[in-house]
mmCIF file with all atom_site columns, C-alpha atoms in Angstrom:
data_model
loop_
_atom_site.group_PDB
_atom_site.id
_atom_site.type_symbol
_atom_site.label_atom_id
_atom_site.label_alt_id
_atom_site.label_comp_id
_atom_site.label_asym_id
_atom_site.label_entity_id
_atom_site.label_seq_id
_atom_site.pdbx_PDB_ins_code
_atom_site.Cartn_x
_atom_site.Cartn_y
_atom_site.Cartn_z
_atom_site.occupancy
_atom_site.B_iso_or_equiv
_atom_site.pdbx_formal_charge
_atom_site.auth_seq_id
_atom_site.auth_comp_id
_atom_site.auth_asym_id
_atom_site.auth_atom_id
_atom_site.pdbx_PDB_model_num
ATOM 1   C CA . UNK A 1 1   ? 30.866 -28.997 28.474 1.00 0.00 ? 1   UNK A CA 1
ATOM 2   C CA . UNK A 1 2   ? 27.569 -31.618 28.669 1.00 0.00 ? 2   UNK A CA 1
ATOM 3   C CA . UNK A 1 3   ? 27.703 -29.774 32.594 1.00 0.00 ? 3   UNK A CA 1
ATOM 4   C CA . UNK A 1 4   ? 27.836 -26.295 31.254 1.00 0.00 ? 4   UNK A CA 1
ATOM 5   C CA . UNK A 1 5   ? 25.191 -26.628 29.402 1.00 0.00 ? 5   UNK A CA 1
ATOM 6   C CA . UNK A 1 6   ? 22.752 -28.374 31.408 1.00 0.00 ? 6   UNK A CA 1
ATOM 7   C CA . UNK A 1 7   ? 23.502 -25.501 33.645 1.00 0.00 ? 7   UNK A CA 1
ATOM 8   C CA . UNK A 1 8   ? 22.363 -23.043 31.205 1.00 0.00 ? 8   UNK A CA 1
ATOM 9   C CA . UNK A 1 9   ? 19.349 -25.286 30.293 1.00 0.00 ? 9   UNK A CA 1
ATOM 10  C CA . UNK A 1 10  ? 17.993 -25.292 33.925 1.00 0.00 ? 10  UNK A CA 1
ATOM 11  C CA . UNK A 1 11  ? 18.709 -21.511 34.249 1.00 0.00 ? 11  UNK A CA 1
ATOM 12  C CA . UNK A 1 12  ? 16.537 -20.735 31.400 1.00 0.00 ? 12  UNK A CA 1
ATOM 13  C CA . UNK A 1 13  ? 14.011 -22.530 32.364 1.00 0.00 ? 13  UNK A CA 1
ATOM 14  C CA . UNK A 1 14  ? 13.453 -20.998 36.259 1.00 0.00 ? 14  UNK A CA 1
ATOM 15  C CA . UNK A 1 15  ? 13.314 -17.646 34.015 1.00 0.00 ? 15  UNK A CA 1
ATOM 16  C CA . UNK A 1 16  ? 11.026 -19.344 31.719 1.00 0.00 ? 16  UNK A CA 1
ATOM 17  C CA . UNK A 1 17  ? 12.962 -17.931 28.551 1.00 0.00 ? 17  UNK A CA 1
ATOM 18  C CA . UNK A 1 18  ? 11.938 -19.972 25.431 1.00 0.00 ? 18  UNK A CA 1
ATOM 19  C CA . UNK A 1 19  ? 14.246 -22.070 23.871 1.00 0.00 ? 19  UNK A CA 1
ATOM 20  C CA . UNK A 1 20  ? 14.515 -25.017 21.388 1.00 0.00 ? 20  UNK A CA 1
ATOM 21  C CA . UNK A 1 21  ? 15.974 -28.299 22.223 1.00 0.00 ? 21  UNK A CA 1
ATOM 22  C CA . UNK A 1 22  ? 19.227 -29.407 21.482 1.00 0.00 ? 22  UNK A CA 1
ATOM 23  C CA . UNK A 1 23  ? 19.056 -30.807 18.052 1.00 0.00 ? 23  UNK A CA 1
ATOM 24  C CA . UNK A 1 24  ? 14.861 -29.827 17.378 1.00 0.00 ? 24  UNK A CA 1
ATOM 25  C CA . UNK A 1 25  ? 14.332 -29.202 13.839 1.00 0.00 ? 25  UNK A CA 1
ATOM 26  C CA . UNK A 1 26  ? 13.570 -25.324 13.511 1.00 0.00 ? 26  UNK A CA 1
ATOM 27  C CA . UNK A 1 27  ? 9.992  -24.154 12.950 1.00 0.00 ? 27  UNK A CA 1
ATOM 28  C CA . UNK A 1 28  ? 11.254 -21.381 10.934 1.00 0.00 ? 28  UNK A CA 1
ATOM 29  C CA . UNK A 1 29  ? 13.683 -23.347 8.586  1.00 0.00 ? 29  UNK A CA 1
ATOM 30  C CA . UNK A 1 30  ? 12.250 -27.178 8.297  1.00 0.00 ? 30  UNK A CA 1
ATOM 31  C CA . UNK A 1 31  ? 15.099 -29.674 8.016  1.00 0.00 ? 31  UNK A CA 1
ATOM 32  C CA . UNK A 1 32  ? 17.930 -27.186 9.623  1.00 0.00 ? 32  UNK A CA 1
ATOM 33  C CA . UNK A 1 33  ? 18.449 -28.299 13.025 1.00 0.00 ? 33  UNK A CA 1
ATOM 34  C CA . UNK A 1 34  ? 18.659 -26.081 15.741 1.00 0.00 ? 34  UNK A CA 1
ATOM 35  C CA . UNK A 1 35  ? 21.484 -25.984 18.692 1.00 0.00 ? 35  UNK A CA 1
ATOM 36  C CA . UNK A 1 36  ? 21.359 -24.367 21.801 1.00 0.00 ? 36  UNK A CA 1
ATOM 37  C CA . UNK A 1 37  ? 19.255 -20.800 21.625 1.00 0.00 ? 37  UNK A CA 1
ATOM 38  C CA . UNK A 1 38  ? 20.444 -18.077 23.054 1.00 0.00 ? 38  UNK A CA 1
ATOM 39  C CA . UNK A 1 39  ? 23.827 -17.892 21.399 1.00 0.00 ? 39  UNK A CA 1
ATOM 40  C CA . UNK A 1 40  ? 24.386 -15.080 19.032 1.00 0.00 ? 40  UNK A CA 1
ATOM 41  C CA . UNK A 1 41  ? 25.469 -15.995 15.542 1.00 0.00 ? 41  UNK A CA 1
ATOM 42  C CA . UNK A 1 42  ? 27.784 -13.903 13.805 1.00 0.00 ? 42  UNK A CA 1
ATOM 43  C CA . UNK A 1 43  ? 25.801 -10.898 11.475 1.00 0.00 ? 43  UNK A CA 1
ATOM 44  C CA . UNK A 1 44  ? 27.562 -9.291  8.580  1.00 0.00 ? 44  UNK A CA 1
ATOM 45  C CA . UNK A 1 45  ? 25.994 -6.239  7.171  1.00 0.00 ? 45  UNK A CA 1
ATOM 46  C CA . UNK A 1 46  ? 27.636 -4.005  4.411  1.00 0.00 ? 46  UNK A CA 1
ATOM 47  C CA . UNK A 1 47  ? 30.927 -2.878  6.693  1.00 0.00 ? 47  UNK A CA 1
ATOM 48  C CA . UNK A 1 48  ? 29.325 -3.787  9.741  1.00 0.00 ? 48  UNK A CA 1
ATOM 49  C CA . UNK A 1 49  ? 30.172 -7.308  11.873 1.00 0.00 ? 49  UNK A CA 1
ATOM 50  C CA . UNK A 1 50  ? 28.057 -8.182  14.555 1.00 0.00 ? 50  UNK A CA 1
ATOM 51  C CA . UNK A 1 51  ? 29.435 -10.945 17.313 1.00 0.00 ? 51  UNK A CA 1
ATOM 52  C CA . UNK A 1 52  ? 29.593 -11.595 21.003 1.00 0.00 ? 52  UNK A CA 1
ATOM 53  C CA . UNK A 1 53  ? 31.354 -9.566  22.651 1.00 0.00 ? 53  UNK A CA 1
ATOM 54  C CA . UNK A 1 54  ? 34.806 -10.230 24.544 1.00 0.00 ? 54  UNK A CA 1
ATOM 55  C CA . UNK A 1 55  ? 35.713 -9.370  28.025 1.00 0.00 ? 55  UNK A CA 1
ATOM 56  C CA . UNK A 1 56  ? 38.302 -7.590  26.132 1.00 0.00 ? 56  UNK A CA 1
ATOM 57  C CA . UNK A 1 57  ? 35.779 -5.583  24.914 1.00 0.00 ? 57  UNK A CA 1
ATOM 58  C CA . UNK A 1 58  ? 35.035 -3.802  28.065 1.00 0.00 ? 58  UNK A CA 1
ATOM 59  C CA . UNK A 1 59  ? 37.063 -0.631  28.346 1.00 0.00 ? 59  UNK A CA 1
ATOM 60  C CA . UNK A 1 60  ? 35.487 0.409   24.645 1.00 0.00 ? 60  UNK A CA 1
ATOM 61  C CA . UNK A 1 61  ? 31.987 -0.859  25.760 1.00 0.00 ? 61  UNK A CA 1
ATOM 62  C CA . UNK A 1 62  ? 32.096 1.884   28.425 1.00 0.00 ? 62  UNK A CA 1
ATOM 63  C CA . UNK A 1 63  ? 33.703 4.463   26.374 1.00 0.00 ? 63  UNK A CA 1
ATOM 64  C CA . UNK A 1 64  ? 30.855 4.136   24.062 1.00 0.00 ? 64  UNK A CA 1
ATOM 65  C CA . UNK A 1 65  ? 28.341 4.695   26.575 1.00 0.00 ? 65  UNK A CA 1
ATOM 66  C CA . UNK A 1 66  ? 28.462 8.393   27.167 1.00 0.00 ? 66  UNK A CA 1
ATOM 67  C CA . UNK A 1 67  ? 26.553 10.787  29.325 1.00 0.00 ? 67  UNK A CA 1
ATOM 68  C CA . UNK A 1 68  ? 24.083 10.899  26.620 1.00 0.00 ? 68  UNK A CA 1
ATOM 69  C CA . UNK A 1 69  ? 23.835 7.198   26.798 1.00 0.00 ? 69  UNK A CA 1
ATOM 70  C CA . UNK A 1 70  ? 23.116 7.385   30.623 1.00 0.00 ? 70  UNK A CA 1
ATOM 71  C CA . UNK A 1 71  ? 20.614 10.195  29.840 1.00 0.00 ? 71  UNK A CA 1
ATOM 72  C CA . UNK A 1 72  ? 17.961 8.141   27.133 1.00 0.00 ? 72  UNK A CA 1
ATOM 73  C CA . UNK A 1 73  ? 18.730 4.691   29.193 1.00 0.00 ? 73  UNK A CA 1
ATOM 74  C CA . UNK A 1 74  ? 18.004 6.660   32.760 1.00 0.00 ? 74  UNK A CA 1
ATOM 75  C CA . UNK A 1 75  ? 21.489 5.585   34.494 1.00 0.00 ? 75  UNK A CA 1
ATOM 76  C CA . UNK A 1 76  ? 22.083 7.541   37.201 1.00 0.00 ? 76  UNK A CA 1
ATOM 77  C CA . UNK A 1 77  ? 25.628 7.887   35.589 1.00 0.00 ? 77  UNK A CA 1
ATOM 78  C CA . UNK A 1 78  ? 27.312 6.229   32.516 1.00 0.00 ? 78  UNK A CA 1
ATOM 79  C CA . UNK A 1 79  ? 28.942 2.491   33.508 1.00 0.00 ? 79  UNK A CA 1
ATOM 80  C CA . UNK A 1 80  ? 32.392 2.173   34.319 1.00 0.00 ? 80  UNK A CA 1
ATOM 81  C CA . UNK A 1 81  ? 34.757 -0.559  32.983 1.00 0.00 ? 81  UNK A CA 1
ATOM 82  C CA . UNK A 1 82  ? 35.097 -2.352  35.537 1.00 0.00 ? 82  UNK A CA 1
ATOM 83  C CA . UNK A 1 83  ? 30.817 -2.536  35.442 1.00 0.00 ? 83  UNK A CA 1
ATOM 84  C CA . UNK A 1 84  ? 31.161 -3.045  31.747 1.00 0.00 ? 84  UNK A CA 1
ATOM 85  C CA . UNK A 1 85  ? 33.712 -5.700  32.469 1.00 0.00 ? 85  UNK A CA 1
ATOM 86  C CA . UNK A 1 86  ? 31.417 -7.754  35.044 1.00 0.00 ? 86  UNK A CA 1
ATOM 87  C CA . UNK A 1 87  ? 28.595 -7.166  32.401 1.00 0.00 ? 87  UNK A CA 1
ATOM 88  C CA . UNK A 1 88  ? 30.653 -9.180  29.625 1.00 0.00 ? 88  UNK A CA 1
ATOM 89  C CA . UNK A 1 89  ? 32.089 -11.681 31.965 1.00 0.00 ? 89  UNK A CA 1
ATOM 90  C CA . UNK A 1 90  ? 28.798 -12.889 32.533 1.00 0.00 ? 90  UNK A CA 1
ATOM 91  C CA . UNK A 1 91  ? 27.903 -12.951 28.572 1.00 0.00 ? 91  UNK A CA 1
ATOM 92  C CA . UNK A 1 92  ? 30.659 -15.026 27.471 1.00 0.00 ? 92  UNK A CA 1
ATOM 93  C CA . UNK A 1 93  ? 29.770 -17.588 31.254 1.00 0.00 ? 93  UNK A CA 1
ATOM 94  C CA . UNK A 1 94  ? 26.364 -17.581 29.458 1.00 0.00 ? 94  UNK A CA 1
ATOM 95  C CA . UNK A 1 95  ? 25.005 -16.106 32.626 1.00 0.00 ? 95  UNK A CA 1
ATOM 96  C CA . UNK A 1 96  ? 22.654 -14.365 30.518 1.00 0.00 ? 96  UNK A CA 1
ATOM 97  C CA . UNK A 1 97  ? 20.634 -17.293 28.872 1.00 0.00 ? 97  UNK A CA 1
ATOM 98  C CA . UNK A 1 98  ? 17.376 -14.714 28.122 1.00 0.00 ? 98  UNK A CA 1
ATOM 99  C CA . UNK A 1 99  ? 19.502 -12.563 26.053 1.00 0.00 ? 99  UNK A CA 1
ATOM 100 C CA . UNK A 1 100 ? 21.264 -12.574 22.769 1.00 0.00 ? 100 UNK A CA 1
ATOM 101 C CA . UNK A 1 101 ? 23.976 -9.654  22.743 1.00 0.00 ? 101 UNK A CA 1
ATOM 102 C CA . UNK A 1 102 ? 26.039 -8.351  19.836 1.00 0.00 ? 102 UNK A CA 1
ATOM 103 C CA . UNK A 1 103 ? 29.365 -5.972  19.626 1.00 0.00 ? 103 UNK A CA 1
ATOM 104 C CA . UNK A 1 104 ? 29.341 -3.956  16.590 1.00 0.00 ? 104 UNK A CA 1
ATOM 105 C CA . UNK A 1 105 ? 32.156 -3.581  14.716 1.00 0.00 ? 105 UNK A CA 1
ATOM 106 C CA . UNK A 1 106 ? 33.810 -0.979  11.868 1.00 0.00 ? 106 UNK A CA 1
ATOM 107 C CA . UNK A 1 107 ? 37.040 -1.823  9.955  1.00 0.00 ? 107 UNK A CA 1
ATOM 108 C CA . UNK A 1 108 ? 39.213 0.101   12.309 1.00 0.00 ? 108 UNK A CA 1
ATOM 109 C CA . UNK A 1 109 ? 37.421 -0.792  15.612 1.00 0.00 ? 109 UNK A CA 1
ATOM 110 C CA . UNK A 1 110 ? 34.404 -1.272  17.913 1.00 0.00 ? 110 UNK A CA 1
ATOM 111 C CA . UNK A 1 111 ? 31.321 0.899   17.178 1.00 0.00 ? 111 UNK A CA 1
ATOM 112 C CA . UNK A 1 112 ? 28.689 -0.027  20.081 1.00 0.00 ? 112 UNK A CA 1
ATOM 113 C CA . UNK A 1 113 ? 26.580 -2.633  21.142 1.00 0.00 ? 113 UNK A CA 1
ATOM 114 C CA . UNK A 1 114 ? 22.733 -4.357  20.549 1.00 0.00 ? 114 UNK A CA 1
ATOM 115 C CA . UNK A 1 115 ? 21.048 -6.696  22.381 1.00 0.00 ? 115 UNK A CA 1
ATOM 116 C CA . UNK A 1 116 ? 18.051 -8.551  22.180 1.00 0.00 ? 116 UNK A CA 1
ATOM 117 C CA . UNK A 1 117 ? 16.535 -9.761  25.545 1.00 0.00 ? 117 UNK A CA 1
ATOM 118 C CA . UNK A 1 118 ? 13.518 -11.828 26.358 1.00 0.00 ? 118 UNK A CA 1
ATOM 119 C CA . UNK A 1 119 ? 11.542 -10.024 29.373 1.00 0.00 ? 119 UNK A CA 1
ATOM 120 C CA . UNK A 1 120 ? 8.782  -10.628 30.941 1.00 0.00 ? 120 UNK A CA 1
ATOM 121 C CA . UNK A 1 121 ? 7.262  -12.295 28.016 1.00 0.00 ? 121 UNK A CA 1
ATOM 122 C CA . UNK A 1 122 ? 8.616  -10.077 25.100 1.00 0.00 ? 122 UNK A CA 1
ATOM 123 C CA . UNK A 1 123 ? 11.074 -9.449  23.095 1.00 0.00 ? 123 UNK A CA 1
ATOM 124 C CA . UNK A 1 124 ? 13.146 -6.143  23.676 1.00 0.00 ? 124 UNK A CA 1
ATOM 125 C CA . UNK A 1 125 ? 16.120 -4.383  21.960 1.00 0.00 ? 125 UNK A CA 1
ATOM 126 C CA . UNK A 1 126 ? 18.337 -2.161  22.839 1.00 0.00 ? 126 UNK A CA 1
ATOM 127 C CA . UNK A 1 127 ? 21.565 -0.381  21.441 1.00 0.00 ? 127 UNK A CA 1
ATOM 128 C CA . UNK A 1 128 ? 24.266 2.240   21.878 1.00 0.00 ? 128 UNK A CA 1
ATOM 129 C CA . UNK A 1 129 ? 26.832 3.667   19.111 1.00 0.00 ? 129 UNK A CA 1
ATOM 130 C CA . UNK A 1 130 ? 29.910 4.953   20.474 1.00 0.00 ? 130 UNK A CA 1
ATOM 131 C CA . UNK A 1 131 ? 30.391 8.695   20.295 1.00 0.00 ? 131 UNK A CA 1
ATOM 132 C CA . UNK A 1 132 ? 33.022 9.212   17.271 1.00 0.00 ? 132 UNK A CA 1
ATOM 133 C CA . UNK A 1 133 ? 30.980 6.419   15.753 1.00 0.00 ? 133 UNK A CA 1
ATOM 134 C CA . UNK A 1 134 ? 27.383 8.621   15.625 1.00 0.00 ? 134 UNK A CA 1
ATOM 135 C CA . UNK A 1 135 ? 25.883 9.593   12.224 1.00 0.00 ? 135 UNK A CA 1
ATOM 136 C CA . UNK A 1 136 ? 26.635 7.392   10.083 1.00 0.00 ? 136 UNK A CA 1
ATOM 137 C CA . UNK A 1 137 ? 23.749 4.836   9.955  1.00 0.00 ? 137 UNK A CA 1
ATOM 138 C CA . UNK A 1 138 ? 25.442 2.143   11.939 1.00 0.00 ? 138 UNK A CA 1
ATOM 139 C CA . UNK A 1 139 ? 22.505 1.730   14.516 1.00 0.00 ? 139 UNK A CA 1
ATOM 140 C CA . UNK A 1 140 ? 20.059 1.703   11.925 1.00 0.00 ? 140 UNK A CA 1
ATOM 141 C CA . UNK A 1 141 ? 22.167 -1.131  9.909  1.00 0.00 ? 141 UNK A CA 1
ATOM 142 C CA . UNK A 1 142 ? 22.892 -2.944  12.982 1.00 0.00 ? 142 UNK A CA 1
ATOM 143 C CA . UNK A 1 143 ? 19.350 -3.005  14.549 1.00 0.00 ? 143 UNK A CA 1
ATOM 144 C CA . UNK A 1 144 ? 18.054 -3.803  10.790 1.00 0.00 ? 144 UNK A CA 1
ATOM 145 C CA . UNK A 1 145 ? 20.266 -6.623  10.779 1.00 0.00 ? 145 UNK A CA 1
ATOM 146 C CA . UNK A 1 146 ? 18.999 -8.551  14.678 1.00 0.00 ? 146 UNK A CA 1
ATOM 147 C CA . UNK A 1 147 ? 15.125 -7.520  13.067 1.00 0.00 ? 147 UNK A CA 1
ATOM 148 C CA . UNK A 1 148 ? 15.922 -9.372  10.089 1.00 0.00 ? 148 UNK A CA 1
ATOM 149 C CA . UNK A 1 149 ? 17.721 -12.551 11.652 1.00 0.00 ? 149 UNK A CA 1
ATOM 150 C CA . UNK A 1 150 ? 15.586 -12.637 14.471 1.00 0.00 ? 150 UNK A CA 1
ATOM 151 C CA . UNK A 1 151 ? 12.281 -12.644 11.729 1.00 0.00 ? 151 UNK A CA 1
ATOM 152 C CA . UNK A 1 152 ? 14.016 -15.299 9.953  1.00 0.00 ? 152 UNK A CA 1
ATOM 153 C CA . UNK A 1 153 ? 15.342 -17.616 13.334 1.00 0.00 ? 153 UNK A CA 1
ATOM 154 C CA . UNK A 1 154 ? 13.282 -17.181 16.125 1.00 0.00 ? 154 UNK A CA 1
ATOM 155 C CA . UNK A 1 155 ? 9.578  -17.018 14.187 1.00 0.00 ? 155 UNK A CA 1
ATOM 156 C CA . UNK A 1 156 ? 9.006  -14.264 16.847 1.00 0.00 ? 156 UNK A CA 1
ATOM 157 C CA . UNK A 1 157 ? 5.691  -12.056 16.814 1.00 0.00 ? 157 UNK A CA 1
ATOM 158 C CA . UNK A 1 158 ? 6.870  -8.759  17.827 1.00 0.00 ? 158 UNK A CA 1
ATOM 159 C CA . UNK A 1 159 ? 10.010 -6.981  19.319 1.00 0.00 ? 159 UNK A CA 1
ATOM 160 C CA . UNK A 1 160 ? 9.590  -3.617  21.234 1.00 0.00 ? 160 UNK A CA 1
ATOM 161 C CA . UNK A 1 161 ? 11.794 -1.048  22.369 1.00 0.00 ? 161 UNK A CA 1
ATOM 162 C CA . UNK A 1 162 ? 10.748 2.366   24.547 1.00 0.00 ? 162 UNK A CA 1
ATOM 163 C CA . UNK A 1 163 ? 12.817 5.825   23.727 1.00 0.00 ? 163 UNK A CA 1
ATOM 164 C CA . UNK A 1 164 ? 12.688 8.619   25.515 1.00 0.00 ? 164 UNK A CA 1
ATOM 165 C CA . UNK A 1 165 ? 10.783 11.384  23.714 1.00 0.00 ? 165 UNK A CA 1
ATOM 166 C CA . UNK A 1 166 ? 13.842 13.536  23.273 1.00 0.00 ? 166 UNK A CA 1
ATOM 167 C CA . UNK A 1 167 ? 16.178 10.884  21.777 1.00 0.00 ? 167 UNK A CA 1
ATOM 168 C CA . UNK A 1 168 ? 14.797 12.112  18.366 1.00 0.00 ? 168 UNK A CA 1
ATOM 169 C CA . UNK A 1 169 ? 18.163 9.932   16.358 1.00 0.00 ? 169 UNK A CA 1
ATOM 170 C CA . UNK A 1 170 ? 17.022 7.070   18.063 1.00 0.00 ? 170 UNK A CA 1
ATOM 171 C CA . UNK A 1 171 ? 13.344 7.378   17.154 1.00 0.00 ? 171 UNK A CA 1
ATOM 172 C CA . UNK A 1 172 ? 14.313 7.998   13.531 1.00 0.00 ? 172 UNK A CA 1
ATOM 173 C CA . UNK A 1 173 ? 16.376 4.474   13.598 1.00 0.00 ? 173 UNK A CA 1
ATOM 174 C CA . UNK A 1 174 ? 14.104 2.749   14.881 1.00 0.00 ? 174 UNK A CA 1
ATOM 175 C CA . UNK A 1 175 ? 11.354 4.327   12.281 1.00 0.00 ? 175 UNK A CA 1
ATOM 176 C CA . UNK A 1 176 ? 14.173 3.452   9.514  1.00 0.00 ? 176 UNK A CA 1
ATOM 177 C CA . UNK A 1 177 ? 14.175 -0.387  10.591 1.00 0.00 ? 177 UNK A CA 1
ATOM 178 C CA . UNK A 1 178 ? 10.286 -0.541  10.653 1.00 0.00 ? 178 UNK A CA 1
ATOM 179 C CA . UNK A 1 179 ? 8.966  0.540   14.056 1.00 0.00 ? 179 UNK A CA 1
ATOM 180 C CA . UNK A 1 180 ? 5.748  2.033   14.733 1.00 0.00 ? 180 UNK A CA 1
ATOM 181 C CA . UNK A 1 181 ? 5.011  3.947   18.051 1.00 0.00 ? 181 UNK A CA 1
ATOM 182 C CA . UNK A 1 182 ? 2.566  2.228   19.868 1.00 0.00 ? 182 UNK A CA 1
ATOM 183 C CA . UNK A 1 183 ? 1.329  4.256   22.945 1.00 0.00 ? 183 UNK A CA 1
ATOM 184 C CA . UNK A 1 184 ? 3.751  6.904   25.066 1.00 0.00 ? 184 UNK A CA 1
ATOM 185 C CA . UNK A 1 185 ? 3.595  6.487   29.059 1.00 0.00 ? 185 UNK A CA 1
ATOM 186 C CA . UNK A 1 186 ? 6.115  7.560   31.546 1.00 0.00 ? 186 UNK A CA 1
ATOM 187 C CA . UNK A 1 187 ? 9.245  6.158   32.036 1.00 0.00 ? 187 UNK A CA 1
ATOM 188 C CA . UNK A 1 188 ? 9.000  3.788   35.365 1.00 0.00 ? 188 UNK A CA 1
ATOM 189 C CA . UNK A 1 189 ? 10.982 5.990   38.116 1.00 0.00 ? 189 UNK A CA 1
ATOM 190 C CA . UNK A 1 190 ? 11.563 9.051   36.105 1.00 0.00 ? 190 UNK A CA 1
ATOM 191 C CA . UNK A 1 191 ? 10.181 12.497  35.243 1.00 0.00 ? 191 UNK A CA 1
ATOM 192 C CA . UNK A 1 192 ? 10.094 12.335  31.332 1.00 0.00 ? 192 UNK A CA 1
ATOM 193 C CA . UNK A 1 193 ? 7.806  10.328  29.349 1.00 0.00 ? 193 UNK A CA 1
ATOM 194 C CA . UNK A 1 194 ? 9.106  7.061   26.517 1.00 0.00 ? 194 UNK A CA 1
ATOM 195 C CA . UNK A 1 195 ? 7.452  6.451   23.652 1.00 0.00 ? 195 UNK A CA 1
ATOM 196 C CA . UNK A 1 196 ? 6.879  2.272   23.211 1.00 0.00 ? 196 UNK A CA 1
ATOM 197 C CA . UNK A 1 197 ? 7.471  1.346   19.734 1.00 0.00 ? 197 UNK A CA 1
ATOM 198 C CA . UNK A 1 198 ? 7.353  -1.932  18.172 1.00 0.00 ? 198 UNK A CA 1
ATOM 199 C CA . UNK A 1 199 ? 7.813  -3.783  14.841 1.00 0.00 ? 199 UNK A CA 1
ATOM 200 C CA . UNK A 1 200 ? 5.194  -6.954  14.132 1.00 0.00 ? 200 UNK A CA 1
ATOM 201 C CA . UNK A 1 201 ? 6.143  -9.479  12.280 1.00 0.00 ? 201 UNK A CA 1
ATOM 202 C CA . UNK A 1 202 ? 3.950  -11.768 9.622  1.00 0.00 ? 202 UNK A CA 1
ATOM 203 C CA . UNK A 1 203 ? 1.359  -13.792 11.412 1.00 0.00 ? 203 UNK A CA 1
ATOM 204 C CA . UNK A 1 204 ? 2.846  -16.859 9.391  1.00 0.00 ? 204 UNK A CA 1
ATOM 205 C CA . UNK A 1 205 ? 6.083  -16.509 11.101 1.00 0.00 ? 205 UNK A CA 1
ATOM 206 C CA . UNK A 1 206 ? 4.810  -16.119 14.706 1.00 0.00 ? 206 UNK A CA 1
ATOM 207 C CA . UNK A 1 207 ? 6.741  -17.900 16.984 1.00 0.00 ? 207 UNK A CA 1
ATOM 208 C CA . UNK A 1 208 ? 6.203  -21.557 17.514 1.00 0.00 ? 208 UNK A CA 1
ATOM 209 C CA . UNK A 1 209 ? 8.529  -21.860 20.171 1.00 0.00 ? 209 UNK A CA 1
ATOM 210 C CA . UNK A 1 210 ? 8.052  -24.810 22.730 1.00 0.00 ? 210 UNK A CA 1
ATOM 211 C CA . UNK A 1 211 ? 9.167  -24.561 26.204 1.00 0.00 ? 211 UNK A CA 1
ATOM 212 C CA . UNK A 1 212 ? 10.850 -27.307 27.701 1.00 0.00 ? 212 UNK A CA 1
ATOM 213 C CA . UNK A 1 213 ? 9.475  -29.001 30.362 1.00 0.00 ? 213 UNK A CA 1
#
């Protein structure tokens, strides 16, 4: 274990993620010591759970993501499960130490996914609702849920997102969870245009983060 996670320590570091150390007392909640970042606590939300994911999950991770899905994302073609499968081994190996993912769950099953990655220096989120799943307010509830842990845990400034000017149920979530559109530009290696949207949190909980040296 004391390997494993000196492991992920050094990875996260060579990609210069920010993270607290083990046992640092939390900027954001004085007294309330932290453990290691990067591990996504479990989110309740009226009917909704949010937790890692499984490599069980797999085969319903790429159900979810539909043709549509590969359209607003710009996949050449929607991931298979064996894809999916790779995707979630690495998640629960912690081979993705700048990332905090989620599976989103309903009573009677999984609903989709949401992540929230640390890229080049910001904080982006994505998410998917599977098919059967759609119109019902579960992105919105989800997506409101990461905002409102993430503005309470991580003391971040700002999380972004870019939509493709189309996805108009995707724009209206965000909108719903307190995004603003901050400039359109075209999508890198496509022929449509995203909009960039972003919610900004309080200046007084700006991040405070320290990176380990």
């Amino acid at each position: 274990m004391r390997e494993r996670v000196r492991a992920r320590l050094a990875l996260m570091r060579s990609r210069g993620s920010p993270l607290f150390l083990v046992g640092e007392v939390s900027p954001c909640r004085p007294g309330i010591r932290m453990l290691l970042a990067m591990e996504a606590p479990r989110l309740l939300i009226e009917d909704l759970v949010l937790e890692p994911p499984t490599i069980d999950d797999a085969p319903a991770w790429a159900a979810a993501q539909d043709d549509e899905c590969a359209i607003w994302f710009d996949w050449p073609s929607r991931p298979t499960t064996e894809q999916c499968l790779s995707y979630l081994r690495r998640i629960t190996l912690d081979a993705e130490p700048d990332s905090y993912v989620w599976a989103i769950r309903v009573l009677d099953g999984f609903a989709g996914g949401i992540d929230l990655k640390f890229d080049e220096g910001r904080w982006n989120v994505s998410y998917f609702v599977a098919p059967a799943r759609r119109g019902r307010g579960i992105a919105r509830r989800a997506l409101c849920a990461v905002v409102e842990w993430a503005e309470r845990e991580l003391c971040i400034a700002e999380i972004s997102t870019r939509v493709h000017v189309d996805n108009i149920a995707s724009q209206r979530v965000l909108e719903a969870a307190g995004f603003t559109r901050i400039r359109t530009q075209r999508s890198p290696g496509a022929d449509h245009d995203d909009h960039i949207c972003a919610r900004t949190f309080p200046p007084a909980l700006r991040s405070s983060h320290r990176a380990m040296t």
